XYZ file of C-alpha atoms in Angstrom:
366
model
C 176.818 170.372 149.286
C 175.095 173.403 147.834
C 175.908 176.686 149.549
C 172.251 177.736 149.351
C 171.345 174.635 151.339
C 173.828 175.489 154.082
C 172.638 179.084 154.089
C 169.142 177.814 154.794
C 170.504 175.477 157.464
C 172.336 178.395 159.075
C 169.072 180.308 159.310
C 167.415 177.311 160.986
C 170.392 176.870 163.296
C 170.092 180.462 164.497
C 166.308 180.366 164.868
C 166.153 179.190 168.462
C 162.765 180.481 169.561
C 160.669 180.150 166.398
C 160.336 176.338 166.660
C 159.367 176.708 170.322
C 156.640 179.231 169.494
C 155.334 177.081 166.644
C 155.323 174.052 168.928
C 153.348 175.898 171.593
C 150.847 177.161 169.030
C 150.114 173.718 167.611
C 150.964 171.527 170.580
C 149.039 172.967 173.519
C 145.568 173.030 171.852
C 146.177 169.571 170.399
C 147.301 168.158 173.741
C 144.202 169.569 175.445
C 141.992 168.098 172.726
C 143.781 164.766 173.063
C 143.158 164.763 176.828
C 139.459 165.432 176.265
C 139.237 162.684 173.638
C 140.943 160.129 175.855
C 138.638 161.128 178.697
C 135.637 160.579 176.427
C 136.923 157.148 175.375
C 137.532 156.050 178.963
C 134.241 157.476 180.275
C 132.259 155.946 177.403
C 134.134 152.689 177.063
C 130.958 150.898 176.036
C 131.022 152.820 172.763
C 134.810 152.533 172.296
C 135.544 149.021 173.513
C 137.109 147.781 170.274
C 140.772 146.789 170.172
C 141.483 149.743 167.909
C 140.410 152.288 170.525
C 142.252 150.435 173.280
C 145.457 150.780 171.268
C 144.642 154.421 170.515
C 144.076 155.134 174.212
C 147.276 153.461 175.363
C 149.325 155.210 172.705
C 147.609 158.504 173.496
C 148.512 158.276 177.181
C 152.100 157.443 176.263
C 152.209 160.362 173.819
C 150.908 162.820 176.409
C 153.495 161.649 178.940
C 156.168 162.141 176.295
C 154.756 165.582 175.483
C 154.870 166.724 179.109
C 158.376 165.390 179.734
C 159.654 166.984 176.527
C 159.363 170.355 178.271
C 161.588 169.330 181.157
C 164.755 168.711 179.170
C 165.090 169.974 175.576
C 162.677 172.923 175.714
C 163.498 174.380 179.100
C 167.164 173.841 178.334
C 166.874 175.670 175.032
C 165.766 178.860 176.774
C 167.730 178.313 179.976
C 164.660 178.035 182.175
C 165.177 176.816 185.773
C 168.916 176.288 185.253
C 169.783 176.681 188.986
C 167.167 174.055 189.822
C 168.450 171.640 187.187
C 171.990 171.978 188.497
C 170.743 170.700 191.861
C 168.879 167.678 190.493
C 170.319 164.256 191.337
C 171.722 162.021 188.647
C 168.768 159.610 188.679
C 166.264 162.397 188.010
C 168.280 163.559 185.010
C 168.465 159.964 183.818
C 164.684 159.680 184.165
C 164.181 162.705 181.907
C 166.399 161.141 179.250
C 164.851 157.703 179.712
C 161.272 158.877 179.186
C 162.164 160.516 175.875
C 163.794 157.419 174.395
C 161.439 154.895 175.985
C 158.254 156.619 174.838
C 159.707 156.924 171.331
C 160.094 153.142 171.075
C 156.748 152.385 172.733
C 154.870 154.740 170.417
C 156.557 153.192 167.389
C 155.535 149.699 168.466
C 151.964 150.751 169.220
C 151.746 152.465 165.833
C 152.926 149.264 164.151
C 150.304 147.263 166.058
C 147.632 149.767 165.031
C 148.605 149.183 161.411
C 148.440 145.437 162.043
C 144.997 145.948 163.562
C 143.800 147.732 160.433
C 145.340 145.054 158.227
C 143.467 142.284 160.040
C 140.231 144.293 160.030
C 140.321 144.287 156.236
C 141.649 140.755 155.848
C 139.098 139.129 158.184
C 136.418 141.709 159.042
C 134.146 139.261 160.861
C 136.761 137.618 163.067
C 139.523 140.140 163.667
C 138.068 141.369 166.975
C 138.156 137.825 168.360
C 141.810 137.603 167.396
C 142.605 140.942 169.016
C 140.707 140.215 172.237
C 142.985 137.241 172.767
C 146.240 138.779 171.585
C 145.860 142.406 172.723
C 147.363 141.857 176.214
C 150.390 140.220 174.603
C 150.889 143.076 172.127
C 150.540 145.696 174.858
C 152.989 143.879 177.114
C 155.414 143.532 174.220
C 155.183 147.265 173.496
C 156.187 148.189 177.035
C 158.692 145.419 177.754
C 160.639 145.196 174.496
C 162.247 148.692 174.729
C 163.390 148.202 178.339
C 166.666 146.329 177.653
C 167.738 149.182 175.374
C 166.579 152.090 177.531
C 166.829 150.955 181.170
C 170.672 151.159 181.095
C 170.221 154.948 180.899
C 169.725 154.901 184.669
C 173.332 153.773 184.957
C 174.665 156.772 183.046
C 176.732 159.389 184.834
C 174.339 162.204 183.963
C 175.032 165.904 184.352
C 173.772 169.274 183.124
C 175.925 170.559 180.286
C 175.792 174.360 180.420
C 176.521 175.862 177.019
C 179.016 178.625 176.266
C 176.399 181.354 176.755
C 176.025 180.254 180.414
C 172.248 180.250 179.970
C 171.132 177.342 177.820
C 171.836 173.756 178.779
C 171.394 170.155 177.682
C 171.320 166.769 179.354
C 174.593 164.916 178.924
C 176.582 162.102 180.481
C 180.207 161.232 180.986
C 180.774 158.615 178.309
C 182.246 155.240 179.179
C 183.760 152.637 176.883
C 180.936 150.084 176.878
C 178.075 152.531 177.286
C 174.835 151.982 175.389
C 174.503 154.448 172.519
C 170.840 155.401 172.867
C 170.777 157.595 169.778
C 172.307 154.816 167.671
C 169.759 152.290 168.830
C 166.957 154.799 168.246
C 168.207 155.406 164.716
C 168.312 151.705 163.842
C 164.977 151.189 165.560
C 163.505 154.032 163.505
C 164.764 152.467 160.275
C 163.333 149.077 161.238
C 160.060 150.687 162.297
C 159.770 152.548 159.002
C 160.434 149.405 156.961
C 157.943 147.241 158.882
C 155.202 149.871 158.841
C 155.740 150.550 155.156
C 155.283 146.844 154.443
C 152.146 146.799 156.596
C 150.762 149.797 154.714
C 151.427 148.162 151.358
C 149.909 144.899 152.567
C 146.842 146.740 153.863
C 146.393 148.525 150.542
C 146.789 145.264 148.625
C 144.343 143.377 150.846
C 141.874 146.267 150.715
C 141.758 146.146 146.926
C 141.631 142.359 146.935
C 138.917 141.977 149.561
C 136.784 145.018 148.787
C 134.478 143.090 146.494
C 134.538 139.893 148.553
C 133.564 141.655 151.793
C 131.068 144.039 150.239
C 128.087 142.190 151.684
C 129.598 141.555 155.109
C 129.483 145.156 156.339
C 126.938 147.891 155.885
C 127.911 151.249 154.460
C 128.161 152.918 157.881
C 130.529 150.303 159.301
C 132.563 150.297 156.117
C 132.957 154.074 156.315
C 134.025 153.883 159.965
C 136.605 151.193 159.243
C 137.938 153.202 156.302
C 138.321 156.328 158.429
C 140.085 154.361 161.150
C 142.489 153.006 158.565
C 143.191 156.506 157.224
C 143.745 157.703 160.799
C 146.267 154.932 161.416
C 148.159 155.512 158.176
C 148.500 159.253 158.731
C 149.579 158.856 162.347
C 152.223 156.468 161.050
C 153.554 159.217 158.798
C 153.740 161.493 161.829
C 155.807 158.907 163.670
C 157.894 158.405 160.529
C 158.784 162.111 160.458
C 160.009 161.875 164.031
C 161.892 158.669 163.221
C 163.708 160.435 160.372
C 164.535 163.227 162.806
C 166.124 160.699 165.182
C 168.175 159.202 162.342
C 169.423 162.653 161.373
C 170.432 163.370 164.975
C 172.422 160.155 165.041
C 174.122 160.827 161.704
C 175.243 164.327 162.692
C 175.947 163.763 166.392
C 177.631 160.354 166.582
C 181.393 160.369 166.116
C 183.810 157.626 165.174
C 187.609 157.545 165.126
C 189.542 156.689 161.952
C 192.967 155.080 161.660
C 194.694 158.456 162.060
C 192.810 158.968 165.343
C 190.661 161.726 163.843
C 187.062 162.076 164.910
C 184.346 162.303 162.277
C 180.592 162.176 162.250
C 178.797 159.956 159.779
C 177.561 163.057 157.965
C 181.155 164.234 157.514
C 182.205 160.843 156.205
C 179.316 160.302 153.807
C 178.927 163.837 152.446
C 182.530 165.043 152.811
C 181.615 168.156 154.774
C 183.629 170.079 157.333
C 183.179 169.978 161.089
C 181.619 173.457 161.041
C 179.072 172.393 158.429
C 178.252 169.301 160.439
C 177.641 171.453 163.515
C 175.301 173.670 161.522
C 173.364 170.626 160.301
C 173.093 169.190 163.796
C 171.901 172.421 165.427
C 169.497 173.193 162.574
C 167.971 169.739 162.915
C 167.930 169.660 166.711
C 166.226 173.061 166.884
C 163.215 171.535 165.143
C 162.685 168.988 167.907
C 159.767 170.795 169.652
C 157.385 171.056 166.715
C 158.448 167.745 165.140
C 157.806 165.951 168.428
C 154.456 167.682 168.945
C 153.343 167.053 165.375
C 153.991 163.328 165.703
C 152.788 162.771 169.261
C 149.726 164.995 169.736
C 148.806 167.175 166.744
C 148.179 164.571 164.042
C 146.646 161.906 166.338
C 144.344 164.321 168.184
C 142.808 166.094 165.200
C 142.612 162.990 163.033
C 140.855 161.102 165.818
C 138.277 163.874 165.995
C 137.760 163.547 162.239
C 137.714 159.749 162.144
C 135.267 159.049 164.984
C 131.734 160.299 164.433
C 130.765 158.966 167.867
C 133.504 161.089 169.394
C 132.140 164.180 167.669
C 128.594 163.383 168.808
C 129.621 162.999 172.448
C 131.771 166.134 172.388
C 128.971 168.123 170.729
C 126.505 166.870 173.329
C 128.851 167.776 176.180
C 129.500 171.183 174.654
C 125.782 171.905 174.251
C 125.127 170.888 177.857
C 127.962 173.088 179.047
C 126.790 176.117 177.060
C 123.187 175.690 178.208
C 124.363 175.360 181.810
C 126.456 178.511 181.491
C 123.516 180.371 179.949
C 121.273 179.312 182.820
C 123.885 180.426 185.329
C 124.265 183.761 183.572
C 120.502 184.256 183.393
C 120.153 183.316 187.059
C 122.861 185.773 188.079
C 121.179 188.550 186.066
C 117.826 187.830 187.722
C 119.470 187.760 191.142
C 121.134 191.125 190.515
C 117.810 192.592 189.370
C 116.027 191.355 192.482
C 118.821 192.694 194.695
C 118.601 196.136 193.114
C 114.827 196.179 193.583
C 115.148 195.282 197.249
C 117.794 197.961 197.799
C 115.870 200.718 196.023
C 112.476 200.071 197.681
C 113.429 201.046 201.275
C 114.946 204.316 200.093
C 111.689 205.465 198.499
C 109.624 204.645 201.604
C 111.989 206.531 203.898
C 112.261 209.672 201.800
C 108.536 210.306 201.377
C 107.600 210.737 205.069
C 110.577 213.014 205.638
C 109.464 215.260 202.787
C 105.942 215.527 204.138
C 107.163 216.568 207.594
C 109.304 219.331 206.170
C 106.453 220.752 204.113
C 104.034 220.644 207.035
């Protein structure tokens, strides 16, 4: 490979804190916005009772859980935060931290695929797709949460431990490998490839059906509804690309981290085999890629979905604007009331002083 490429990878491999800072800058505001949006959807379910928003809400909750748990393992470990506490954690707690990361990855992928399917059916049969989704939505939701379990639940059987790195500060979650152990990263990589292929086909099918049915369905929906449906479709497609970025990240982790043994009993990673690179170069590629986990995860799970949802839903913007105006007016009233109260208090305090001083002055003069 090109030396300039590996020079760039070396820079990324040594930049430990920059991805964390970037992730905090984009992730925290987006996560807060996402929480507010989900609260608005749940509190105003009458306005957001469509199958699309149910899927958005479920995926949003899953994404926020993933976002919170992502701090407990990769991020805290990268800066060595709470290492003494982690060393005392039982094996099952460490397994839970690893489980949530992999499980939420698969659930979010499935929910994203079902969102794309929802948009496809909304274009294919705009008058009847909600009836279809009211009947099938419980099945799709159950499938999203049950299907990943056979491939992630075995994590609780891993012999987990905290792997303290050579600097005696940073650490990672690891387990003592056994012969028949489930390779979670391998399954995630193949799942990511399958997810990308299925969602790409759904996107192409949606585009094809949109062009085919645009003229046929022109009279079935008014301009406002058509605009809303179009924005929802754009939201779904772009959130898919966010998930796709994270899926590619998982594939790259698998390619650089998973080893196999050749006939001469030498260990190689897939990256070493395919690109004929040295072990040192492979390590650089792995660390450079793994360092990007914080902002890649946040971009896919909270940043793109939160801000695109705000753009796509005019009703969401109306409710948030109304709540914001009420809050600002309430704060202004409180501020005005406190100012008036302070003014009245000063008047009451000053008045007795003037009445007491005057008689004393007269007595002295007399």
